[in-house]
CSV table of C-alpha atoms and ligand atoms in Angstrom, one decimal:
chain,number,residue,atom,x,y,z
R,1,MET,CA,40.7,3.0,-32.0
R,2,LYS,CA,37.3,4.1,-33.2
R,3,SER,CA,36.9,1.1,-35.4
R,4,ASN,CA,38.0,-1.2,-32.6
R,5,ARG,CA,35.2,0.2,-30.4
R,6,ARG,CA,32.7,-0.2,-33.2
R,7,ALA,CA,33.8,-3.8,-33.7
R,8,PHE,CA,33.5,-4.5,-30.0
R,9,LEU,CA,30.0,-3.0,-29.9
R,10,GLN,CA,28.9,-5.0,-32.9
R,11,GLN,CA,30.2,-8.1,-31.4
R,12,SER,CA,28.4,-7.5,-28.1
R,13,LEU,CA,25.2,-6.7,-29.9
R,14,THR,CA,25.3,-9.8,-32.0
R,15,GLY,CA,26.5,-12.0,-29.2
R,16,ALA,CA,28.5,-15.2,-29.4
R,17,ALA,CA,25.5,-17.4,-29.8
R,18,GLY,CA,24.1,-15.1,-32.5
R,19,LEU,CA,21.3,-13.9,-30.2
R,20,GLY,CA,20.4,-10.2,-30.3
R,21,ILE,CA,21.4,-8.3,-27.1
R,22,ALA,CA,19.6,-5.0,-26.3
R,23,SER,CA,21.8,-2.0,-26.2
R,24,THR,CA,22.6,-0.4,-22.8
R,25,LEU,CA,21.4,3.0,-21.6
R,26,HIS,CA,23.3,5.0,-19.1
R,27,ALA,CA,22.2,6.8,-15.9
R,28,LYS,CA,24.2,8.2,-13.0
R,29,ALA,CA,23.2,7.4,-9.4
R,30,ALA,CA,22.6,10.5,-7.3
R,31,GLU,CA,25.2,11.5,-4.8
R,32,VAL,CA,24.3,10.3,-1.2
R,33,PRO,CA,25.2,12.9,1.4
R,34,ASP,CA,27.2,11.1,4.2
R,35,GLY,CA,27.0,8.0,1.9
R,36,ALA,CA,29.8,6.2,3.7
R,37,ALA,CA,28.8,7.0,7.2
R,38,PRO,CA,27.7,3.9,9.2
R,39,GLU,CA,25.3,6.1,11.3
R,40,ILE,CA,23.3,9.2,10.5
R,41,THR,CA,20.7,11.3,12.2
R,42,ALA,CA,17.6,12.8,10.6
R,43,GLU,CA,15.3,15.6,11.9
R,44,VAL,CA,11.9,15.5,10.3
R,45,ASP,CA,8.3,16.6,11.0
R,46,VAL,CA,6.6,13.4,9.9
R,47,LEU,CA,8.0,9.9,9.7
R,48,VAL,CA,6.0,7.5,7.5
R,49,VAL,CA,6.8,3.8,8.1
R,50,GLY,CA,5.9,1.6,5.2
R,51,GLY,CA,5.8,2.9,1.6
R,52,GLY,CA,2.9,0.7,0.4
R,53,THR,CA,-0.6,1.5,-0.8
R,54,ALA,CA,-1.4,3.9,2.1
R,55,GLY,CA,2.1,5.0,3.2
R,56,THR,CA,3.1,6.4,-0.2
R,57,ILE,CA,0.0,8.6,-0.3
R,58,ALA,CA,0.4,9.7,3.3
R,59,ALA,CA,4.0,10.8,2.7
R,60,ILE,CA,3.1,12.7,-0.5
R,61,GLN,CA,0.2,14.5,1.2
R,62,ALA,CA,2.3,15.4,4.3
R,63,GLY,CA,5.1,16.7,1.9
R,64,ARG,CA,2.7,18.7,-0.2
R,65,ALA,CA,1.3,20.3,3.0
R,66,GLY,CA,4.8,21.6,3.7
R,67,ALA,CA,6.0,19.0,6.3
R,68,LYS,CA,9.5,17.6,6.2
R,69,VAL,CA,8.9,13.9,5.5
R,70,LEU,CA,10.9,10.7,5.7
R,71,LEU,CA,9.4,7.6,4.2
R,72,LEU,CA,10.9,4.4,5.5
R,73,GLU,CA,10.3,1.2,3.4
R,74,ARG,CA,11.9,-2.1,4.2
R,75,GLY,CA,11.6,-3.3,0.6
R,76,SER,CA,13.1,-2.0,-2.6
R,77,GLN,CA,10.2,-0.1,-4.2
R,78,LEU,CA,7.0,1.8,-3.3
R,79,GLY,CA,3.5,0.4,-3.6
R,80,GLY,CA,3.6,-2.5,-1.2
R,81,THR,CA,0.8,-5.0,-2.0
R,82,MET,CA,-0.1,-3.2,-5.2
R,83,THR,CA,3.4,-3.6,-6.7
R,84,THR,CA,5.6,-6.0,-4.8
R,85,GLY,CA,2.5,-8.2,-4.1
R,86,GLY,CA,1.3,-7.7,-7.7
R,87,VAL,CA,-2.3,-6.8,-6.7
R,88,ALA,CA,-2.3,-4.2,-9.4
R,89,PHE,CA,-6.0,-3.6,-9.7
R,90,PRO,CA,-7.0,-1.0,-7.1
R,91,GLY,CA,-10.6,-0.4,-6.1
R,92,LEU,CA,-13.1,0.9,-5.5
R,93,PHE,CA,-13.0,4.6,-6.2
R,94,ASP,CA,-16.8,4.8,-7.0
R,95,ALA,CA,-20.1,3.8,-5.6
R,96,TRP,CA,-23.6,3.9,-7.0
R,97,GLY,CA,-22.7,5.9,-10.2
R,98,LYS,CA,-20.4,8.4,-8.5
R,99,GLN,CA,-16.7,8.8,-7.7
R,100,ILE,CA,-16.5,8.7,-3.9
R,101,ILE,CA,-12.6,8.5,-3.4
R,102,ALA,CA,-10.2,10.8,-5.3
R,103,GLY,CA,-7.2,12.9,-4.2
R,104,ILE,CA,-3.6,11.8,-4.4
R,105,GLY,CA,-4.2,8.1,-4.7
R,106,TRP,CA,-6.6,8.6,-7.6
R,107,GLU,CA,-4.1,11.1,-9.2
R,108,LEU,CA,-1.4,8.5,-9.1
R,109,VAL,CA,-3.6,5.7,-10.4
R,110,LYS,CA,-5.1,7.8,-13.2
R,111,GLU,CA,-1.7,9.1,-14.3
R,112,SER,CA,-0.2,5.6,-14.4
R,113,VAL,CA,-3.1,4.4,-16.5
R,114,GLU,CA,-2.8,7.3,-18.9
R,115,LEU,CA,0.9,7.0,-19.3
R,116,ASP,CA,0.4,3.3,-20.0
R,117,SER,CA,-2.4,4.0,-22.6
R,118,GLY,CA,-4.7,1.9,-20.4
R,119,SER,CA,-8.4,2.5,-19.8
R,120,LEU,CA,-10.4,3.7,-16.8
R,121,PRO,CA,-13.8,2.5,-15.8
R,122,ASP,CA,-16.9,4.7,-16.4
R,123,PHE,CA,-17.9,5.7,-12.9
R,124,SER,CA,-21.2,7.1,-14.0
R,125,LYS,CA,-22.5,3.5,-14.5
R,126,VAL,CA,-23.1,1.0,-11.7
R,127,PRO,CA,-21.4,-2.2,-12.6
R,128,GLN,CA,-23.1,-5.6,-12.3
R,129,ARG,CA,-20.1,-7.0,-10.3
R,130,HIS,CA,-17.9,-4.8,-8.1
R,131,TRP,CA,-14.6,-6.0,-9.6
R,132,GLN,CA,-15.6,-4.6,-13.0
R,133,HIS,CA,-14.7,-1.1,-11.7
R,134,GLN,CA,-11.3,-2.1,-10.4
R,135,VAL,CA,-8.6,-0.2,-12.3
R,136,TYR,CA,-5.9,-2.2,-14.1
R,137,ILE,CA,-2.5,-0.5,-13.5
R,138,ASN,CA,1.0,-1.3,-14.6
R,139,GLN,CA,2.7,-2.2,-11.4
R,140,PHE,CA,6.1,-1.2,-12.6
R,141,LEU,CA,5.1,2.2,-13.9
R,142,TYR,CA,3.0,2.9,-10.7
R,143,ALA,CA,6.0,2.3,-8.5
R,144,ILE,CA,8.2,4.7,-10.5
R,145,LEU,CA,5.6,7.4,-10.7
R,146,ALA,CA,5.1,7.1,-7.0
R,147,GLU,CA,8.8,7.8,-6.5
R,148,GLU,CA,8.6,10.8,-8.8
R,149,LYS,CA,5.6,12.2,-6.9
R,150,CYS,CA,7.5,11.7,-3.6
R,151,GLY,CA,10.5,13.6,-5.0
R,152,LYS,CA,8.3,16.5,-6.1
R,153,ALA,CA,6.7,16.7,-2.7
R,154,GLY,CA,10.1,16.8,-1.1
R,155,VAL,CA,9.7,13.4,0.6
R,156,GLU,CA,13.0,11.6,1.3
R,157,ILE,CA,12.7,7.8,0.7
R,158,ALA,CA,14.8,5.3,2.7
R,159,TYR,CA,14.6,1.8,1.2
R,160,TYR,CA,15.8,-1.3,3.0
R,161,GLU,CA,15.2,0.4,6.4
R,162,PHE,CA,12.9,-0.4,9.3
R,163,PRO,CA,12.5,0.8,12.8
R,164,GLN,CA,14.0,-1.2,15.7
R,165,ALA,CA,13.2,1.0,18.7
R,166,VAL,CA,10.7,3.8,19.2
R,167,THR,CA,11.0,6.2,22.2
R,168,LYS,CA,8.8,9.0,23.3
R,169,THR,CA,10.5,12.4,23.5
R,170,SER,CA,9.3,15.9,24.6
R,171,GLY,CA,9.0,16.9,21.0
R,172,GLY,CA,7.6,13.7,19.6
R,173,TRP,CA,9.6,10.5,18.9
R,174,GLN,CA,13.1,9.1,18.6
R,175,VAL,CA,13.1,6.2,16.1
R,176,ASP,CA,16.1,4.0,15.7
R,177,CYS,CA,16.2,2.4,12.3
R,178,THR,CA,18.4,-0.2,10.7
R,179,GLY,CA,19.2,-0.9,7.1
R,180,PHE,CA,22.0,-3.1,5.7
R,181,GLY,CA,25.3,-1.4,6.4
R,182,THR,CA,23.6,1.6,8.0
R,183,ARG,CA,21.8,2.9,11.0
R,184,ARG,CA,19.6,6.0,11.2
R,185,ARG,CA,18.3,7.9,14.3
R,186,VAL,CA,15.2,9.8,13.4
R,187,ASN,CA,13.8,12.6,15.5
R,188,CYS,CA,10.3,13.4,14.4
R,189,LYS,CA,7.1,15.0,15.6
R,190,GLN,CA,4.6,12.6,14.2
R,191,ILE,CA,4.7,9.0,13.1
R,192,ILE,CA,2.3,7.4,10.6
R,193,ASP,CA,2.4,3.6,10.7
R,194,CYS,CA,1.5,2.2,7.3
R,195,THR,CA,3.3,-1.2,7.6
R,196,GLY,CA,0.1,-3.1,7.0
R,197,GLY,CA,0.6,-4.9,10.3
R,198,ALA,CA,0.8,-2.0,12.7
R,199,GLU,CA,4.5,-2.8,13.4
R,200,VAL,CA,5.3,0.5,15.0
R,201,VAL,CA,2.3,0.2,17.3
R,202,GLY,CA,3.6,-3.3,18.2
R,203,LEU,CA,7.0,-1.9,19.0
R,204,LEU,CA,5.4,0.6,21.3
R,205,GLY,CA,3.5,-2.3,23.1
R,206,LEU,CA,0.1,-0.7,22.3
R,207,PRO,CA,-2.8,-3.2,21.8
R,208,ARG,CA,-3.2,-4.9,18.4
R,209,LEU,CA,-5.9,-7.3,17.3
R,210,ARG,CA,-5.3,-10.5,15.3
R,211,GLU,CA,-7.3,-13.6,14.5
R,212,GLU,CA,-6.2,-17.1,15.4
R,213,GLU,CA,-6.9,-18.1,11.8
R,214,ARG,CA,-6.3,-15.4,9.2
R,215,GLN,CA,-7.4,-15.1,5.6
R,216,PRO,CA,-5.1,-16.9,3.1
R,217,GLY,CA,-2.4,-14.8,1.4
R,218,SER,CA,-2.0,-15.2,-2.4
R,219,TYR,CA,1.2,-15.6,-4.5
R,220,LEU,CA,0.7,-14.1,-7.9
R,221,TYR,CA,2.3,-15.5,-11.0
R,222,MET,CA,1.7,-16.2,-14.7
R,223,MET,CA,2.2,-19.5,-16.3
R,224,GLY,CA,1.8,-20.6,-20.0
R,225,GLU,CA,1.0,-17.1,-21.4
R,226,ALA,CA,2.7,-13.7,-21.2
R,227,HIS,CA,1.6,-11.3,-18.5
R,228,GLU,CA,0.9,-7.9,-19.9
R,229,PRO,CA,1.0,-5.5,-17.0
R,230,GLY,CA,-2.0,-3.2,-16.7
R,231,ARG,CA,-4.0,-5.3,-19.0
R,232,ASN,CA,-4.7,-8.8,-17.6
R,233,GLN,CA,-5.3,-10.6,-14.3
R,234,ILE,CA,-2.6,-13.0,-13.3
R,235,HIS,CA,-2.7,-16.4,-11.8
R,236,ARG,CA,-3.1,-16.7,-8.0
R,237,LEU,CA,-2.1,-19.4,-5.6
R,238,TYR,CA,-3.8,-19.3,-2.1
R,239,VAL,CA,-1.1,-19.6,0.6
R,240,HIS,CA,-3.0,-20.8,3.6
R,241,GLY,CA,-1.6,-19.9,6.9
R,242,ALA,CA,0.4,-17.0,5.3
R,243,ASP,CA,1.5,-14.8,8.2
R,244,SER,CA,3.2,-11.4,7.7
R,245,THR,CA,4.2,-11.0,11.4
R,246,ASN,CA,8.0,-11.1,10.9
R,247,SER,CA,10.8,-11.9,8.5
R,248,ARG,CA,10.7,-15.6,9.5
R,249,THR,CA,6.9,-16.0,8.9
R,250,VAL,CA,7.1,-14.1,5.6
R,251,THR,CA,10.0,-16.3,4.5
R,252,ALA,CA,7.9,-19.4,5.2
R,253,ALA,CA,5.0,-18.1,3.1
R,254,ASN,CA,7.3,-17.1,0.2
R,255,LEU,CA,9.0,-20.5,0.2
R,256,THR,CA,5.7,-22.4,0.3
R,257,GLY,CA,4.2,-20.2,-2.5
R,258,ARG,CA,7.2,-20.6,-4.8
R,259,LYS,CA,7.6,-24.3,-4.2
R,260,SER,CA,3.9,-24.9,-5.1
R,261,ILE,CA,4.4,-22.8,-8.3
R,262,LEU,CA,7.4,-24.9,-9.2
R,263,GLU,CA,5.3,-28.0,-8.8
R,264,GLN,CA,2.7,-26.5,-11.1
R,265,VAL,CA,5.3,-25.8,-13.7
R,266,ARG,CA,6.6,-29.4,-13.6
R,267,ALA,CA,3.1,-30.9,-13.6
R,268,LYS,CA,1.6,-28.7,-16.3
R,269,LYS,CA,4.8,-28.5,-18.4
R,270,LYS,CA,4.1,-24.8,-19.1
R,271,ARG,CA,6.6,-21.9,-19.0
R,272,LEU,CA,6.7,-19.6,-16.0
R,273,MET,CA,6.3,-16.2,-17.5
R,274,HIS,CA,5.9,-13.9,-14.5
R,275,LEU,CA,6.5,-14.2,-10.7
R,276,GLN,CA,6.0,-11.6,-8.1
R,277,PRO,CA,8.8,-11.3,-5.5
R,278,GLU,CA,6.6,-11.8,-2.5
R,279,THR,CA,3.3,-13.3,-1.2
R,280,GLY,CA,0.4,-10.8,-0.9
R,281,PHE,CA,-1.0,-10.8,2.7
R,282,ARG,CA,-4.7,-10.1,3.2
R,283,GLU,CA,-4.8,-10.0,6.9
R,284,SER,CA,-2.6,-9.5,10.0
R,285,PHE,CA,-2.7,-7.2,12.9
R,286,ARG,CA,-5.2,-4.4,13.3
R,287,ILE,CA,-5.0,-1.6,15.8
R,288,GLU,CA,-7.4,-1.1,18.6
R,289,GLY,CA,-8.1,2.5,18.0
R,290,GLU,CA,-10.0,5.3,19.7
R,291,THR,CA,-13.0,4.0,17.6
R,292,VAL,CA,-13.3,0.4,16.4
R,293,ILE,CA,-15.4,0.2,13.1
R,294,THR,CA,-17.8,-2.7,13.4
R,295,VAL,CA,-19.3,-4.6,10.5
R,296,ASN,CA,-22.7,-3.1,11.5
R,297,ASP,CA,-21.2,0.4,11.0
R,298,TYR,CA,-19.8,-0.8,7.7
R,299,ARG,CA,-22.9,-2.5,6.4
R,300,SER,CA,-25.2,0.4,7.5
R,301,GLY,CA,-22.9,3.1,6.0
R,302,ARG,CA,-22.6,4.9,9.4
R,303,LYS,CA,-21.7,8.5,9.0
R,304,PHE,CA,-19.1,9.0,11.7
R,305,GLU,CA,-19.0,12.6,13.0
R,306,ASP,CA,-15.2,12.7,12.6
R,307,ALA,CA,-15.3,10.9,9.2
R,308,VAL,CA,-12.2,11.7,7.1
R,309,CYS,CA,-13.0,9.6,4.0
R,310,ASN,CA,-15.3,7.2,2.3
R,311,ALA,CA,-14.8,3.5,1.7
R,312,PHE,CA,-16.6,1.1,-0.6
R,313,TYR,CA,-16.3,-2.6,-1.2
R,314,PRO,CA,-18.3,-5.8,-0.4
R,315,VAL,CA,-17.6,-7.5,2.9
R,316,ASP,CA,-15.0,-9.8,1.4
R,317,LEU,CA,-13.7,-12.5,3.7
R,318,HIS,CA,-11.5,-15.2,2.1
R,319,THR,CA,-11.5,-18.6,3.8
R,320,LYS,CA,-9.9,-22.0,3.0
R,321,ASN,CA,-12.9,-22.6,0.7
R,322,GLY,CA,-12.6,-19.3,-1.2
R,323,VAL,CA,-14.6,-16.1,-1.0
R,324,LYS,CA,-18.2,-15.1,-1.4
R,325,PRO,CA,-18.3,-11.3,-1.5
R,326,GLU,CA,-21.3,-9.8,0.3
R,327,PRO,CA,-22.3,-6.6,-1.7
R,328,LEU,CA,-23.4,-3.5,0.3
R,329,LYS,CA,-27.0,-2.6,0.0
R,330,ARG,CA,-27.9,-0.1,-2.6
R,331,GLY,CA,-27.0,3.5,-1.7
R,332,ILE,CA,-24.7,2.5,1.2
R,333,VAL,CA,-21.3,4.2,1.4
R,334,PRO,CA,-19.4,3.5,4.6
R,335,THR,CA,-17.1,6.1,6.1
R,336,ILE,CA,-13.9,6.0,8.1
R,337,PRO,CA,-13.5,8.2,11.2
R,338,LEU,CA,-10.2,9.9,12.3
R,339,ARG,CA,-10.4,8.0,15.6
R,340,ALA,CA,-10.1,4.7,13.8
R,341,LEU,CA,-6.7,5.8,12.6
R,342,ILE,CA,-5.4,6.6,16.1
R,343,PRO,CA,-4.2,3.9,18.5
R,344,LYS,CA,-6.2,4.1,21.7
R,345,GLY,CA,-4.6,6.4,24.3
R,346,SER,CA,-1.7,7.4,22.0
R,347,ARG,CA,-0.5,10.9,20.9
R,348,ASN,CA,1.4,11.9,17.8
R,349,LEU,CA,0.8,8.5,16.2
R,350,MET,CA,-1.5,7.4,13.4
R,351,VAL,CA,-2.1,4.3,11.4
R,352,ALA,CA,-3.4,4.0,7.8
R,353,GLY,CA,-4.2,1.1,5.5
R,354,ARG,CA,-5.3,-2.4,6.3
R,355,SER,CA,-4.5,-2.2,10.0
R,356,VAL,CA,-7.2,0.4,10.5
R,357,SER,CA,-9.1,-0.1,13.8
R,358,SER,CA,-12.0,-2.4,12.8
R,359,ASP,CA,-13.5,-5.8,13.5
R,360,ARG,CA,-12.6,-8.6,11.2
R,361,LEU,CA,-15.6,-8.5,8.9
R,362,ALA,CA,-15.5,-4.7,8.6
R,363,ASN,CA,-11.8,-4.9,7.9
R,364,SER,CA,-12.4,-7.4,5.1
R,365,GLY,CA,-14.1,-4.6,3.1
R,366,LEU,CA,-12.1,-1.6,4.5
R,367,ARG,CA,-8.7,-3.0,3.7
R,368,VAL,CA,-8.9,-2.5,-0.1
R,369,GLN,CA,-6.6,-0.1,-2.0
R,370,ALA,CA,-8.8,2.9,-2.7
R,371,SER,CA,-9.8,3.1,1.0
R,372,SER,CA,-6.2,2.5,2.1
R,373,MET,CA,-5.1,5.4,-0.1
R,374,ALA,CA,-7.9,7.7,1.2
R,375,MET,CA,-6.9,6.8,4.8
R,376,GLY,CA,-3.2,7.5,3.9
R,377,GLN,CA,-4.1,10.9,2.6
R,378,ALA,CA,-6.2,11.7,5.7
R,379,ALA,CA,-3.4,10.6,8.0
R,380,GLY,CA,-0.8,12.6,6.0
R,381,ALA,CA,-2.9,15.7,6.2
R,382,ALA,CA,-3.6,15.4,10.0
R,383,ALA,CA,0.1,14.6,10.8
R,384,ALA,CA,1.4,17.6,8.8
R,385,LEU,CA,-1.1,19.9,10.5
R,386,ALA,CA,-0.3,18.5,13.9
R,387,ALA,CA,3.4,18.9,13.3
R,388,LYS,CA,3.0,22.5,12.2
R,389,GLY,CA,0.7,23.4,15.1
R,390,GLY,CA,2.7,21.5,17.8
R,391,THR,CA,-0.3,19.4,18.7
R,392,THR,CA,-1.6,15.9,18.2
R,393,PRO,CA,-4.0,14.9,15.4
R,394,LEU,CA,-7.0,14.3,17.7
R,395,GLU,CA,-6.8,17.9,19.0
R,396,LEU,CA,-6.9,19.5,15.6
R,397,PRO,CA,-10.1,21.2,14.5
R,398,LEU,CA,-11.7,18.7,12.1
R,399,LYS,CA,-12.4,21.4,9.7
R,400,GLU,CA,-8.7,22.1,9.2
R,401,ILE,CA,-8.1,18.5,8.2
R,402,HIS,CA,-11.1,18.5,5.9
R,403,ASP,CA,-10.1,21.8,4.2
R,404,LEU,CA,-6.5,20.6,3.6
R,405,LEU,CA,-7.8,17.3,2.2
R,406,ARG,CA,-10.2,19.1,-0.2
R,407,THR,CA,-7.4,21.4,-1.3
R,408,HIS,CA,-5.5,18.3,-2.3
R,409,GLY,CA,-8.4,16.8,-4.3
R,410,ALA,CA,-9.9,14.5,-1.7
R,411,ILE,CA,-13.7,13.7,-1.6
R,412,LEU,CA,-15.1,13.8,1.9
R,413,PRO,CA,-18.3,12.1,3.1
R,414,GLY,CA,-21.2,14.2,2.1
R,415,ASP,CA,-19.4,16.0,-0.8
R,416,VAL,CA,-21.1,14.0,-3.6
O,501,FAD,C1,-4.0,-11.4,-2.9
O,501,FAD,C2,-4.7,-10.1,-2.5
O,501,FAD,C3,-5.8,-9.6,-3.4
O,501,FAD,C4,-6.4,-8.4,-3.1
O,501,FAD,N1,-7.3,-8.0,-4.0
O,501,FAD,C5,-7.7,-6.6,-3.9
O,501,FAD,C6,-8.4,-6.1,-5.0
O,501,FAD,O1,-8.8,-6.8,-5.9
O,501,FAD,N2,-8.7,-4.7,-4.9
O,501,FAD,C7,-8.2,-4.0,-3.9
O,501,FAD,O2,-8.4,-2.7,-3.9
O,501,FAD,N3,-7.5,-4.5,-2.9
O,501,FAD,C8,-7.2,-5.8,-2.9
O,501,FAD,N4,-6.5,-6.4,-1.9
O,501,FAD,C9,-6.3,-5.6,-0.6
O,501,FAD,C10,-5.2,-4.5,-0.7
O,501,FAD,O3,-4.3,-4.8,-1.8
O,501,FAD,C11,-4.5,-4.4,0.6
O,501,FAD,O4,-5.3,-4.5,1.7
O,501,FAD,C12,-3.8,-3.0,0.6
O,501,FAD,O5,-3.0,-2.8,-0.5
O,501,FAD,C13,-3.1,-2.8,1.9
O,501,FAD,O6,-2.4,-1.5,1.9
O,501,FAD,P1,-1.4,-1.1,3.1
O,501,FAD,O7,-0.9,0.2,2.7
O,501,FAD,O8,-2.1,-1.3,4.4
O,501,FAD,O9,-0.3,-2.3,3.1
O,501,FAD,P2,0.8,-2.6,1.9
O,501,FAD,O10,0.4,-2.1,0.6
O,501,FAD,O11,1.1,-4.0,2.1
O,501,FAD,O12,2.0,-1.7,2.4
O,501,FAD,C14,2.8,-2.0,3.6
O,501,FAD,C15,4.2,-1.6,3.3
O,501,FAD,O13,4.9,-1.5,4.5
O,501,FAD,C16,6.2,-2.1,4.3
O,501,FAD,N5,6.6,-2.5,5.7
O,501,FAD,C17,6.1,-3.5,6.4
O,501,FAD,N6,6.7,-3.5,7.6
O,501,FAD,C18,7.7,-2.6,7.6
O,501,FAD,C19,8.6,-2.1,8.5
O,501,FAD,N7,8.7,-2.7,9.8
O,501,FAD,N8,9.4,-1.1,8.2
O,501,FAD,C20,9.4,-0.5,6.9
O,501,FAD,N9,8.5,-0.9,6.0
O,501,FAD,C21,7.6,-1.9,6.3
O,501,FAD,C22,6.0,-3.2,3.3
O,501,FAD,O14,7.2,-3.6,2.7
O,501,FAD,C23,5.0,-2.6,2.4
O,501,FAD,O15,5.6,-1.9,1.3
O,501,FAD,C24,-5.9,-7.6,-2.0
O,501,FAD,C25,-4.9,-8.1,-1.2
O,501,FAD,C26,-4.3,-9.3,-1.4
O,501,FAD,C27,-3.2,-9.7,-0.6
């Protein structure tokens, strides 16, 4: 019996065609409570919708602050544009020789670089070009580390699910969600919309802003040479007209991107070595918040009185002819106010990430990953405090939000 098994193993390792086959490791899937039930109900303090750049950090922060958190992500992994989109070079955490964004996002970025034996930029030096201080991360490792950090913070992750209906209740919200083969009713006190397109805000019929013509999306791939995650940039194809509004428009962008890459492979006769699963979208809906950040606020580094984090990046609008980043003037560090994360007139609802309330040009600089993470952490802290205090984020004493953020490593405007 034993020798038969050895023979089988040897055969499967050698393979019929004589090719080596890697050996198989084993892991056991966790038991899912009510795994076979077609419908379940969840009672949580904070529901984060969208487990991308901002949402992952929002969920971890709210969980670490003691809130019961559910993180809903329609895809199959965390990280959003950073991982699924392949834009695995977050920036900018520093400005003018100092680190100005830290906290949970930085912790995750730093750990993923260290585990991958990568290197971090020297923030004490001002780079000649802004992109020289973007951090190369291994997108695969980042996504798994993010799951580990969610687990440790007590955050429950629900992949393949998205909200279909949102109703106001006396205690907050009832959110009806759908996944394949399952439905979930979530009763929660606070919602943080981190979908990148303010989709929950849209479901509620609250105002959203969007341009007639949006910046192109990009499909990321690698042709002709190997892609080494966390080490090199990958090839990019502009997908003009890419629109992340819904599953039909995203399908159209993905089909266009992949078809063009196939044409490139045929034309250049090179091997396709790496292909992201989705187009990366630069621009879609932004909210109209209690405050709208203008490009003048951004360029002048306005210090909002309710600022909850810093931001730093050139004004960076991509057009059909490419991009010409407009660097900020020396010493300028823009800030993001709490009111830009709150849809106008709403309660118990926040937004973080690229749909932050801002005009188009301000948004072209604010949307980047370090600022999205900082916004996520601020929203997570405010939502957790509001859920605990039975209030809405805008009615919290600002100092409470700042204190909680500093406890969790964040750098606030004026701290450095
Ligand atoms: C091609 C490209 C290049 C860029 N270059 C840089 C760069 O060099 N440096 C930099 O820092 N930034 C860069 N950016 C900008 C930056 O990556 C994004 O603006 C930022 O990651 C957006 O973060 P987010 O959390 O708002 O959205 P995302 O990271 O996109 O996350 C949104 C998440 O929500 C999920 N979701 C959406 N709708 C639903 C729903 N209804 N229900 C459940 N889940 C949902 C999505 O699946 C996704 O995981 C670039 C962006 C692009 C596209």
